Tab-separated table of C-alpha atoms and ligand atoms in Angstrom:
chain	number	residue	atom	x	y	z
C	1	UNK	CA	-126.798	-87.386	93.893
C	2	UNK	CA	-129.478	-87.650	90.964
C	3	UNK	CA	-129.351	-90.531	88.600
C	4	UNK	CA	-126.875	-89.503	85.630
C	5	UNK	CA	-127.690	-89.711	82.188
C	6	UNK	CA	-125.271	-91.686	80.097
C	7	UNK	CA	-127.810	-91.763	77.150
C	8	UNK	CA	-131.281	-91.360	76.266
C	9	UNK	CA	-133.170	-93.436	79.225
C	10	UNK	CA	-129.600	-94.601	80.265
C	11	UNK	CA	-128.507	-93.847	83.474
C	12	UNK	CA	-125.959	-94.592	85.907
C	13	UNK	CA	-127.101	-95.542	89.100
C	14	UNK	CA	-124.499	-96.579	91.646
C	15	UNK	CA	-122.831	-95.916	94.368
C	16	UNK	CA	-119.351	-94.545	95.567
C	17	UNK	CA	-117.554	-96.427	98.363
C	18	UNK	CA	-115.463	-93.574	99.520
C	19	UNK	CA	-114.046	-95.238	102.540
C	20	UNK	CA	-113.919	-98.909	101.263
C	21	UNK	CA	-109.680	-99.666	102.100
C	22	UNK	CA	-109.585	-103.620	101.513
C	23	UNK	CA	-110.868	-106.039	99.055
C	24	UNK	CA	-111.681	-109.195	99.168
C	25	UNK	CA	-109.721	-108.768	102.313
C	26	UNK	CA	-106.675	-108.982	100.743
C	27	UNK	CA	-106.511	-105.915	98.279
C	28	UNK	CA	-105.656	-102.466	99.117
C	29	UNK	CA	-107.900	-99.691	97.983
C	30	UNK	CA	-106.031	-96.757	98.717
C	31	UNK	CA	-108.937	-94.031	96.794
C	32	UNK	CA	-112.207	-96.472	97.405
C	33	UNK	CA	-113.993	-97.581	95.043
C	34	UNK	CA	-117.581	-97.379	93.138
C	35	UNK	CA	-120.041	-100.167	91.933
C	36	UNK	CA	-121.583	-98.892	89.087
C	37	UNK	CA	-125.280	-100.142	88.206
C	38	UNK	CA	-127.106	-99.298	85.405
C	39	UNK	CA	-130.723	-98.844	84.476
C	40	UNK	CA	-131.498	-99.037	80.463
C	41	UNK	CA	-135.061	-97.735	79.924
C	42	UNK	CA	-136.152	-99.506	75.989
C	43	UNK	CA	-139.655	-98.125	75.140
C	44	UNK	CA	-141.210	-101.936	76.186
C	45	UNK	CA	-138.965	-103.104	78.865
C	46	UNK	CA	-136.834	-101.875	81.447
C	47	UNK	CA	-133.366	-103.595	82.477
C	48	UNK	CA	-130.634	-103.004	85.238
C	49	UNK	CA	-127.599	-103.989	84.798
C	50	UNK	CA	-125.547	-105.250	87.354
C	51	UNK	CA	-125.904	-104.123	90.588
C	52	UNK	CA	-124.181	-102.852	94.043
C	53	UNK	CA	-122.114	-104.090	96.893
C	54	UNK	CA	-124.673	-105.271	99.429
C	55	UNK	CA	-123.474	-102.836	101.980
C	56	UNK	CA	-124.990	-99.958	99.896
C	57	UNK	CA	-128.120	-101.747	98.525
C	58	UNK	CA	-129.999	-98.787	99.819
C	59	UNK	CA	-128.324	-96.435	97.591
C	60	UNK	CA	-129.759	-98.294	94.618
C	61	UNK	CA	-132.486	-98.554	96.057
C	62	UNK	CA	-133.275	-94.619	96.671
C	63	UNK	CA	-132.554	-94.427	92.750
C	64	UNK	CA	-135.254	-97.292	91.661
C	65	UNK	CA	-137.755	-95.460	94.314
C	66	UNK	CA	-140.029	-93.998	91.542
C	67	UNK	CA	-138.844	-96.770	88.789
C	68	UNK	CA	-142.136	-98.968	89.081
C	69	UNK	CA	-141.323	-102.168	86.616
C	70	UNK	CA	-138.074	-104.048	85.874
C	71	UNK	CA	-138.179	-106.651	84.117
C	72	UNK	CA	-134.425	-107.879	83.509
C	73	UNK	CA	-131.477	-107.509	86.027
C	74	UNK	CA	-128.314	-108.318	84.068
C	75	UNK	CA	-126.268	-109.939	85.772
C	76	UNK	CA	-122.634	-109.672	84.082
C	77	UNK	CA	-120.635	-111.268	86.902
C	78	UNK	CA	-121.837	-113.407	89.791
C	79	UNK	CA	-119.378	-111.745	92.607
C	80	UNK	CA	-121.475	-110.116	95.510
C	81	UNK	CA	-119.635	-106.411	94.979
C	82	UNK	CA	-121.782	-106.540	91.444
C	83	UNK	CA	-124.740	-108.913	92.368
C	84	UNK	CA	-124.944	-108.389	96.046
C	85	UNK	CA	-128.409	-106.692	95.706
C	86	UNK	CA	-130.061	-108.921	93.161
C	87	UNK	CA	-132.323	-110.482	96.238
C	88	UNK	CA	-133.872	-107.348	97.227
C	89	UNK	CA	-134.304	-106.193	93.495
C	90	UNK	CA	-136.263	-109.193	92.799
C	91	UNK	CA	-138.169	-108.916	96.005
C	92	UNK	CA	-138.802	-105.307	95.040
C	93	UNK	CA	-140.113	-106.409	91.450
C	94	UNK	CA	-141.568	-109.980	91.379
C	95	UNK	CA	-141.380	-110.246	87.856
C	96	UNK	CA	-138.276	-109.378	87.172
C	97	UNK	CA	-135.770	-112.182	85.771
C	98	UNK	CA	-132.184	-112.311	86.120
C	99	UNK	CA	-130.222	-112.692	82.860
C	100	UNK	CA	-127.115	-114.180	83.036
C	101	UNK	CA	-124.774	-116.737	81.530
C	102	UNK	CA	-125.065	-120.618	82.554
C	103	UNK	CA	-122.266	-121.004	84.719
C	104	UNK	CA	-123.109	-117.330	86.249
C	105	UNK	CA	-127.124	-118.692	87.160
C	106	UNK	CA	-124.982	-121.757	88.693
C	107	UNK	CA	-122.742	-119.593	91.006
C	108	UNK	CA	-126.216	-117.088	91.688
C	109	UNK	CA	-128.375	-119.463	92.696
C	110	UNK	CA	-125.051	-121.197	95.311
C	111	UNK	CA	-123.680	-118.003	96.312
C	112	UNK	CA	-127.389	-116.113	97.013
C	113	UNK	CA	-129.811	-118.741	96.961
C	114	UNK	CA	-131.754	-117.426	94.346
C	115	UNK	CA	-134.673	-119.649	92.891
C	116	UNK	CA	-133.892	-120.963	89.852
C	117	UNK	CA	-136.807	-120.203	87.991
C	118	UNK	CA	-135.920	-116.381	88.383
C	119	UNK	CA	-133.099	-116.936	85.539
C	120	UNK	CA	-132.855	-116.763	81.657
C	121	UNK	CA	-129.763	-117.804	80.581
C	122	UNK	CA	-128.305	-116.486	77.729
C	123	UNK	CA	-125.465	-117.605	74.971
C	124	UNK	CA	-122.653	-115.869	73.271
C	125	UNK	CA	-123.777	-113.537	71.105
C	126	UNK	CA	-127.505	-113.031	71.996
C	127	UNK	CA	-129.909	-110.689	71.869
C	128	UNK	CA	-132.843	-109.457	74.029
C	129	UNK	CA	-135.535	-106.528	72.959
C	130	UNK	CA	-135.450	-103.972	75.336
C	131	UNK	CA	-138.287	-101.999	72.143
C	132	UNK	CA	-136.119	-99.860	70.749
C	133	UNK	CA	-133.057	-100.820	72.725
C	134	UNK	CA	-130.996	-104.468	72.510
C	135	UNK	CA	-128.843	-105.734	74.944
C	136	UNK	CA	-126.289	-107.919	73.225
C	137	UNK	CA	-124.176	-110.607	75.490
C	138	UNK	CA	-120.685	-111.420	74.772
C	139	UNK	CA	-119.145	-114.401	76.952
C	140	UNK	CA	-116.456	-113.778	78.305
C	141	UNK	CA	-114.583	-116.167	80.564
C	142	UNK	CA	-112.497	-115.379	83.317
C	143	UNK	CA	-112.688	-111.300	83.619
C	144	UNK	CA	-113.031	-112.034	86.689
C	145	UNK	CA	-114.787	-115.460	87.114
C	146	UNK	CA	-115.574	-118.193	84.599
C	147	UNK	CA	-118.774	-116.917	84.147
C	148	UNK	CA	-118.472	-113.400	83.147
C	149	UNK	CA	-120.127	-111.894	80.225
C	150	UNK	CA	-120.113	-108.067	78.924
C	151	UNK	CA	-122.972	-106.512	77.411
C	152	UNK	CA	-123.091	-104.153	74.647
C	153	UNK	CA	-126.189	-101.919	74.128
C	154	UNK	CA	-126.266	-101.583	70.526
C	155	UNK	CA	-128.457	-98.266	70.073
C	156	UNK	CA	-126.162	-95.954	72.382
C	157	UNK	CA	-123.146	-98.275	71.432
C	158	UNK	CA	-122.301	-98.290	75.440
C	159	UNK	CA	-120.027	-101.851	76.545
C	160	UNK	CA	-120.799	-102.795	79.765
C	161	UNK	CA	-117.870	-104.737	81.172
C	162	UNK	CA	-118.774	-105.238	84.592
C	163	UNK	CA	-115.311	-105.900	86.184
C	164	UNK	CA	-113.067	-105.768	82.327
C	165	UNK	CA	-111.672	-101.862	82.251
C	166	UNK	CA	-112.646	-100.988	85.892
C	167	UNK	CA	-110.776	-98.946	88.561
C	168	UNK	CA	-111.146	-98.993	92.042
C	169	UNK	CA	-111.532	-95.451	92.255
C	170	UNK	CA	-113.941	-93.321	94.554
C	171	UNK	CA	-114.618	-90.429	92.554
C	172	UNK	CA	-117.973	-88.002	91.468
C	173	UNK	CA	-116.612	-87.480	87.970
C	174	UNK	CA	-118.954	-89.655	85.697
C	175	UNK	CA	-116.237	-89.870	83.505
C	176	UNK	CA	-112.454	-89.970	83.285
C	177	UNK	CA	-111.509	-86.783	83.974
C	178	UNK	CA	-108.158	-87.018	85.157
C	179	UNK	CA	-106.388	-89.449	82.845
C	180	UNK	CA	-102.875	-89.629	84.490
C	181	UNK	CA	-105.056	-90.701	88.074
C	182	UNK	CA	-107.305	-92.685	86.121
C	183	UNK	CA	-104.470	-95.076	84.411
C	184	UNK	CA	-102.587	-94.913	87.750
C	185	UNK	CA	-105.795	-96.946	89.234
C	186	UNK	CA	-107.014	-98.827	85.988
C	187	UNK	CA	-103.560	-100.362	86.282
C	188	UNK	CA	-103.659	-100.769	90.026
C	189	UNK	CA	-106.911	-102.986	89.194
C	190	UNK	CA	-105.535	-104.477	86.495
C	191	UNK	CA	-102.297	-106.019	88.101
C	192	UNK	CA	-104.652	-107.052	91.448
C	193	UNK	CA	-107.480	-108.876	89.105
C	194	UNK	CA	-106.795	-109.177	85.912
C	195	UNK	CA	-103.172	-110.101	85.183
C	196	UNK	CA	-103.644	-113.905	86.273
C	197	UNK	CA	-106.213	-114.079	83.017
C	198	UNK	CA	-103.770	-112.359	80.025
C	199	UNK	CA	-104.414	-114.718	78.019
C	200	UNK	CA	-107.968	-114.852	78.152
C	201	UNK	CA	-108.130	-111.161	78.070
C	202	UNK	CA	-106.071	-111.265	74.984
C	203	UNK	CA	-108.770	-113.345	73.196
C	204	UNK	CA	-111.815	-110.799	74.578
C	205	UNK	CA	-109.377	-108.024	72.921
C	206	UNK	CA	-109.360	-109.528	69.952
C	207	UNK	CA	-113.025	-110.094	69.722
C	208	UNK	CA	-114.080	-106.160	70.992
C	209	UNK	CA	-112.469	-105.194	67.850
C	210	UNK	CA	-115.688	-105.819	65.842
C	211	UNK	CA	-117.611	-103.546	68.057
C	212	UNK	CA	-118.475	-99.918	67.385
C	213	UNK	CA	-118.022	-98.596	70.876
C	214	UNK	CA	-118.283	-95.002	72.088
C	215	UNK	CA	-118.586	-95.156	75.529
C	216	UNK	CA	-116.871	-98.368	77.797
C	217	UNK	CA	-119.059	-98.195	81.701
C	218	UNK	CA	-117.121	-100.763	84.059
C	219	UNK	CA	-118.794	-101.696	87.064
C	220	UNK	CA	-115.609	-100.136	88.779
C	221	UNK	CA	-114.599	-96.217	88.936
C	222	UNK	CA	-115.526	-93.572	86.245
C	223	UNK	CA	-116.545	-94.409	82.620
C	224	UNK	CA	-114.695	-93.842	79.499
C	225	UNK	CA	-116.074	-91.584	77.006
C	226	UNK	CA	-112.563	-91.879	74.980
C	227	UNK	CA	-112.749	-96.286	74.786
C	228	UNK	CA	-109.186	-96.189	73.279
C	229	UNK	CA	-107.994	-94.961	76.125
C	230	UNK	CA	-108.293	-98.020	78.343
C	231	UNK	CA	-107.995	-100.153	75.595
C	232	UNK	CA	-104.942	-98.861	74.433
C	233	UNK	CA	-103.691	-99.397	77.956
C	234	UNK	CA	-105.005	-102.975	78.445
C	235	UNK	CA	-103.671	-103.732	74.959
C	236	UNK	CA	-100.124	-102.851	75.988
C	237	UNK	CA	-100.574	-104.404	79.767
C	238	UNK	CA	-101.488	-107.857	78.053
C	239	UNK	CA	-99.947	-107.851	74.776
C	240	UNK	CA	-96.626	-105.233	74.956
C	241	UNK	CA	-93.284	-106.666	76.240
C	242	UNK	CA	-92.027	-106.566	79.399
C	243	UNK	CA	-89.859	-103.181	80.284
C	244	UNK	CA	-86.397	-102.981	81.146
C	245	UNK	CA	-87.315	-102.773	84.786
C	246	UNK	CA	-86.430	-104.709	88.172
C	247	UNK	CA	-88.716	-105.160	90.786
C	248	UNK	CA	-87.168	-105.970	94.001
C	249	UNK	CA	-89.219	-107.283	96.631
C	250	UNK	CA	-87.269	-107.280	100.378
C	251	UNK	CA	-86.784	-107.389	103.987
C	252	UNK	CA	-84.023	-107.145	106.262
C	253	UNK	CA	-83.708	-107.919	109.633
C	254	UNK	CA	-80.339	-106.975	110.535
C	255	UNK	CA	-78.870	-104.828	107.955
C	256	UNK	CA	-77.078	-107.800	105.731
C	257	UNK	CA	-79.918	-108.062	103.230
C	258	UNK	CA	-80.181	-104.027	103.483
C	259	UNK	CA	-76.555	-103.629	102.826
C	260	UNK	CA	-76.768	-106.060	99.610
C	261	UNK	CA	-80.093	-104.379	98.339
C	262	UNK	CA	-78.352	-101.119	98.665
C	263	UNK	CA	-75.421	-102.457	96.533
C	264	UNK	CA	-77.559	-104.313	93.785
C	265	UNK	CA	-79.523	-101.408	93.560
C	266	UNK	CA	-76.938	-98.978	92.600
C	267	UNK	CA	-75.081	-101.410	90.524
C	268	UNK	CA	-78.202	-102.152	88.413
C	269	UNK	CA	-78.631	-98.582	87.991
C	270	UNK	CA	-74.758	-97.881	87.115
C	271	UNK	CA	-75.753	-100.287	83.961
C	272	UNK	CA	-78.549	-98.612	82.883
C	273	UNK	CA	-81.592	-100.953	84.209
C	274	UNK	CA	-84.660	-99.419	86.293
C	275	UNK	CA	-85.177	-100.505	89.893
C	276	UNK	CA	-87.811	-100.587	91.788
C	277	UNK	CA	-87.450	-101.421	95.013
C	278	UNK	CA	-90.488	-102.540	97.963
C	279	UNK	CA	-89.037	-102.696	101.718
C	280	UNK	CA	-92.249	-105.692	102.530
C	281	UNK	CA	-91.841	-104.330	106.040
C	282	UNK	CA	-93.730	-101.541	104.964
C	283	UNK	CA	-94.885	-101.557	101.549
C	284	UNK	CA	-98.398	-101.174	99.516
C	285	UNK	CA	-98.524	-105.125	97.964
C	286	UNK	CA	-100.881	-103.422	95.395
C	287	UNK	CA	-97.844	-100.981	94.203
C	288	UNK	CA	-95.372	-104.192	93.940
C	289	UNK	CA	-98.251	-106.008	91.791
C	290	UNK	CA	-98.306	-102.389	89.723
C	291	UNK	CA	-94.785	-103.117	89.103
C	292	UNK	CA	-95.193	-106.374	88.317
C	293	UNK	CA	-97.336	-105.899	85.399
C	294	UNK	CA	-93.634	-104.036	83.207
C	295	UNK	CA	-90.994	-105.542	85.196
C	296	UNK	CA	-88.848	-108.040	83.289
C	297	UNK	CA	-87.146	-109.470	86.073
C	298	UNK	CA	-87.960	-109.951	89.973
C	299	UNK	CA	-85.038	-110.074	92.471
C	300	UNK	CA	-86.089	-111.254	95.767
C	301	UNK	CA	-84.265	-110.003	98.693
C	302	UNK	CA	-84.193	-112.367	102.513
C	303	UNK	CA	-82.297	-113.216	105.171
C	304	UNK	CA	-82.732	-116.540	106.278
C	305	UNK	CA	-85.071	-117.136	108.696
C	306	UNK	CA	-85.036	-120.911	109.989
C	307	UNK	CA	-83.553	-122.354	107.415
C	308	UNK	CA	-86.221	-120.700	104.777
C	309	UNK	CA	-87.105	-117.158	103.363
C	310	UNK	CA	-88.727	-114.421	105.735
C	311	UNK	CA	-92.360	-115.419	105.816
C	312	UNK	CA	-93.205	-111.792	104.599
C	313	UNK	CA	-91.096	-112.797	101.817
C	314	UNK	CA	-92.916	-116.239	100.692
C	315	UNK	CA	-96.367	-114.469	100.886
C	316	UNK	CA	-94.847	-111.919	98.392
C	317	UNK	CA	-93.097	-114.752	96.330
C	318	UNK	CA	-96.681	-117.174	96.537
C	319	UNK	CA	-98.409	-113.554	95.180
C	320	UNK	CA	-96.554	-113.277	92.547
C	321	UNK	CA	-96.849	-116.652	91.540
C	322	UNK	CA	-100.367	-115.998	91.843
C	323	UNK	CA	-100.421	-112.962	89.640
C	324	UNK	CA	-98.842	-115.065	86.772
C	325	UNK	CA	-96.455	-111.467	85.325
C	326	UNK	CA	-94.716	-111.590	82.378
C	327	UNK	CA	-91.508	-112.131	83.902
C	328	UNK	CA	-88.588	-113.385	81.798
C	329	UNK	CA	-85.645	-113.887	84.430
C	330	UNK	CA	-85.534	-114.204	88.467
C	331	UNK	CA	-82.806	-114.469	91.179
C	332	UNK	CA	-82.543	-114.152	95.015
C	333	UNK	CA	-80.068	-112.099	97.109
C	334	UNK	CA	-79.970	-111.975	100.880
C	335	UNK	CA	-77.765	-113.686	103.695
C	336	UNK	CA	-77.614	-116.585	106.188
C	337	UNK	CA	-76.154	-117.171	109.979
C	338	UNK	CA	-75.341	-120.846	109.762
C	339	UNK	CA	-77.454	-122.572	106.857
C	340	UNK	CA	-79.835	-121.588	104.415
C	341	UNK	CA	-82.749	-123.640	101.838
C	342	UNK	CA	-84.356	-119.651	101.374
C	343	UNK	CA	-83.160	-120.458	97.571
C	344	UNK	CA	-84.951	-123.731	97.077
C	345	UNK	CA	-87.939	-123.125	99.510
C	346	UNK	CA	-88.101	-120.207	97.550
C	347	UNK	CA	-88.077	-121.412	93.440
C	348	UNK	CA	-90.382	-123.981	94.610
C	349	UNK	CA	-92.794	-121.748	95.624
C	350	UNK	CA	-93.007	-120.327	92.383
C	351	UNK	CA	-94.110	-122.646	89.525
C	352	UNK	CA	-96.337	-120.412	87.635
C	353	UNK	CA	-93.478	-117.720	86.695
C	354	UNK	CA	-91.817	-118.989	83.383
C	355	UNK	CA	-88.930	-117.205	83.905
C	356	UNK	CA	-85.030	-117.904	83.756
C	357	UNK	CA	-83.660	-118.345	87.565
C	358	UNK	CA	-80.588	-116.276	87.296
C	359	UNK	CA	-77.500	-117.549	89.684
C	360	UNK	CA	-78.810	-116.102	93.228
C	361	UNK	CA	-75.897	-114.475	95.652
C	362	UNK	CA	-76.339	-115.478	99.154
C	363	UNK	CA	-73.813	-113.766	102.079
C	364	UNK	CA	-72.854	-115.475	105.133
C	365	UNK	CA	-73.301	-112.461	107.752
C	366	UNK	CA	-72.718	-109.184	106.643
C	367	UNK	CA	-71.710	-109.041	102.932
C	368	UNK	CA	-67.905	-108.888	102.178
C	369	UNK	CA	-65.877	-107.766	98.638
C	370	UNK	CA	-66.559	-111.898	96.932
C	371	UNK	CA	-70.559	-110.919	97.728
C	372	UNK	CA	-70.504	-107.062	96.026
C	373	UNK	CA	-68.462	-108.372	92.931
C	374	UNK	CA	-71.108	-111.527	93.124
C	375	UNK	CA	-73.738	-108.922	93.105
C	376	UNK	CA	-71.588	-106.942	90.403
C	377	UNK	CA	-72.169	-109.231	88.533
C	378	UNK	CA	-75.687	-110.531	88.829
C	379	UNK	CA	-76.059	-106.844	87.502
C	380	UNK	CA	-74.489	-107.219	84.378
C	381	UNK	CA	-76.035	-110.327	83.635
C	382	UNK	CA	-79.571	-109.071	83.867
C	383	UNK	CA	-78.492	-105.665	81.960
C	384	UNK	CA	-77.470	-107.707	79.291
C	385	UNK	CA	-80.176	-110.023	79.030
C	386	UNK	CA	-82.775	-107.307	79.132
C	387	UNK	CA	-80.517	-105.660	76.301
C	388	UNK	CA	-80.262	-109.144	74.051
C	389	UNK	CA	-84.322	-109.491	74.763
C	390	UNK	CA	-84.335	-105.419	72.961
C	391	UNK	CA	-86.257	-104.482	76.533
C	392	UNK	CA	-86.849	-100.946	76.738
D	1	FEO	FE1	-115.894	-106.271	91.009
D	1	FEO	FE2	-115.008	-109.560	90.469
D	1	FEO	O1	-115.947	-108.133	91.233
């Protein structure tokens, strides 16, 4: 694939991981991924911005084969997936410098031993002279790492958010083509990396809205040539309320828990509320985080297994926690042989979800009548707090 023209001497030059299934080793890719790199040609200097996972180095590469000078690689995030390659770039051209934020030279020069006099640092809200092009750099904390920064090319009006708006999506459109696929994965991303920082994404929002911007290139999946779009969708991921949805994590072991999901289910659907329901045993964690992101209200579903929750169930509970949602209200179901803690191993595990723990309804052996009308009402309960709370 040639190197595609965003703008006038602006060009994407990437590379698509089609077959890239895990990140981080933790996060499910289920359509690969891309790591976009740009190359912004001003009519005195020449900069790249940000560039590819070091397993595909040689794709840049091939594209800066007949590119003779850089001078700046910026360097918007520190995380190997986006600055991976800086080494061989600035083997490849001795005099080029990397430009990045304090803290982001800090975590370069520990995470890839790059010398430090190969830096300028830059603050919030500078400038460099590209000629006839200027890079502008916007901090901007925690999107993904404390040091990230976007940079806006004021010219071409093009916002390059390294990992802010991204997708993890494999894909040779340039652009967003397909919109319904495109949010699908823009909010896949968004519930796996972003949620934990709301509020600081709230603030970088809030400060975007100054900027004339006509075309948003992520270091992740295609680019947006319509930036409300994904800013429409971020807005109402960080800012909107939660939905009148419950999201309810489970496993059974033999049939008790099962039996009670299958019940709760039903009755939370009789009353009007939307389920969703993840069997852990064989569930995409990347779809439950998804659902995280609208749900106002996690049930978790366990048997008992030595005294505490099934462990599939505390890495589930310890992700959420994790993911900080916007959760307003939380309860356990599930069942016991001869003693249970599941509910108090389980809220402790927990601390960063602000929610309201809702009475949990715990069966000894398979669930009987008291344990359906328990779950009965459990139901109503959450119905009608999602309907005093005007959830959706
Ligand atoms: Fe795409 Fe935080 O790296």
């Amino acid at each position: 694939m040639k190197a595609r023209q965003i703008k006038t001497n602006v060009y994407w030059v990437g590379a698509i991981d089609w077959d890239r299934r895990l990140f981080d080793a933790l996060i499910p890719l289920p359509d690969g991924t891309s790591y976009n790199s740009y190359l912004v040609q001003g009519s005195q200097k020449v900069a790249l911005i940000d560039t590819v996972d070091p397993s595909m180095t040689h794709v840049l590469m091939a594209y800066l084969e007949n590119v003779p000078v850089i001078d700046y690689v910026i360097a918007n995030h520190a995380e190997q997936d986006h600055a991976g390659s800086i080494p061989q770039i600035l083997a490849k051209y001795p005099d080029a410098k990397v430009v990045t934020t304090p803290k982001g030279r800090d975590l370069l020069v520990a995470l890839l031993l790059i010398p430090e006099d190969r830096f300028i640092t830059v603050s919030d809200g500078e400038t460099l002279s590209l000629g006839n092009k200027t890079l502008e750099f916007i901090h901007a904390p925690w999107v993904h790492w404390p040091e990230t920064m976007l940079t806006y090319l004021r010219e071409d009006k093009i916002l390059f958010p390294c990992d802010l708006f991204g997708s993890h999506l494999a894909t040779t459109d340039l652009y967003v083509a397909d919109e319904g696929q495109v949010y699908e994965a823009a909010k896949r991303y968004f519930a796996e990396i972003m949620m934990p920082f709301r509020t600081s994404i709230e603030k970088h929002l809030e400060k975007l809205n100054s900027y004339k911007v006509d075309v948003i290139a992520p270091s992740h999946g295609p680019l947006h040539d319509k930036a409300s779009f994904i800013m429409e969708a971020y807005r109402s991921w960080v800012l909107g309320p939660p939905k009148n949805i419950v999201v309810l994590p489970y496993i059974s072991m033999h049939g008790s828990t099962q039996k009670m999901v299958e019940y709760f289910v039903g009755a939370l659907a009789d009353r009007g509320v939307t389920v969703k329901q993840f069997n852990l045993a064989a569930t995409d964690i990347g779809k439950l985080a998804m659902t995280l992101v609208d749900a106002a209200t996690m049930v978790i579903g366990t048997p008992t297994v030595l005294v505490g929750p099934h462990p599939n169930i505390a890495y589930a509970a310890f992700l959420a926690n994790a993911l900080r949602p916007r959760l307003q209200f939380i309860s356990i179901i599930g069942s016991y042989g001869w003693g249970s803690k599941a509910v108090e191993q389980l809220t402790g595990m927990i601390p960063n979800l602000k929610a309201e723990v809702l009475a949990p309804v715990l069966s000894k052996g398979f669930p009987r009548e008291e344990d359906f009308q328990a779950l009965n009402n459990l139901a109503s309960t959450i119905a009608q707090k999602h309907k005093e709370s005007g959830f959706a």
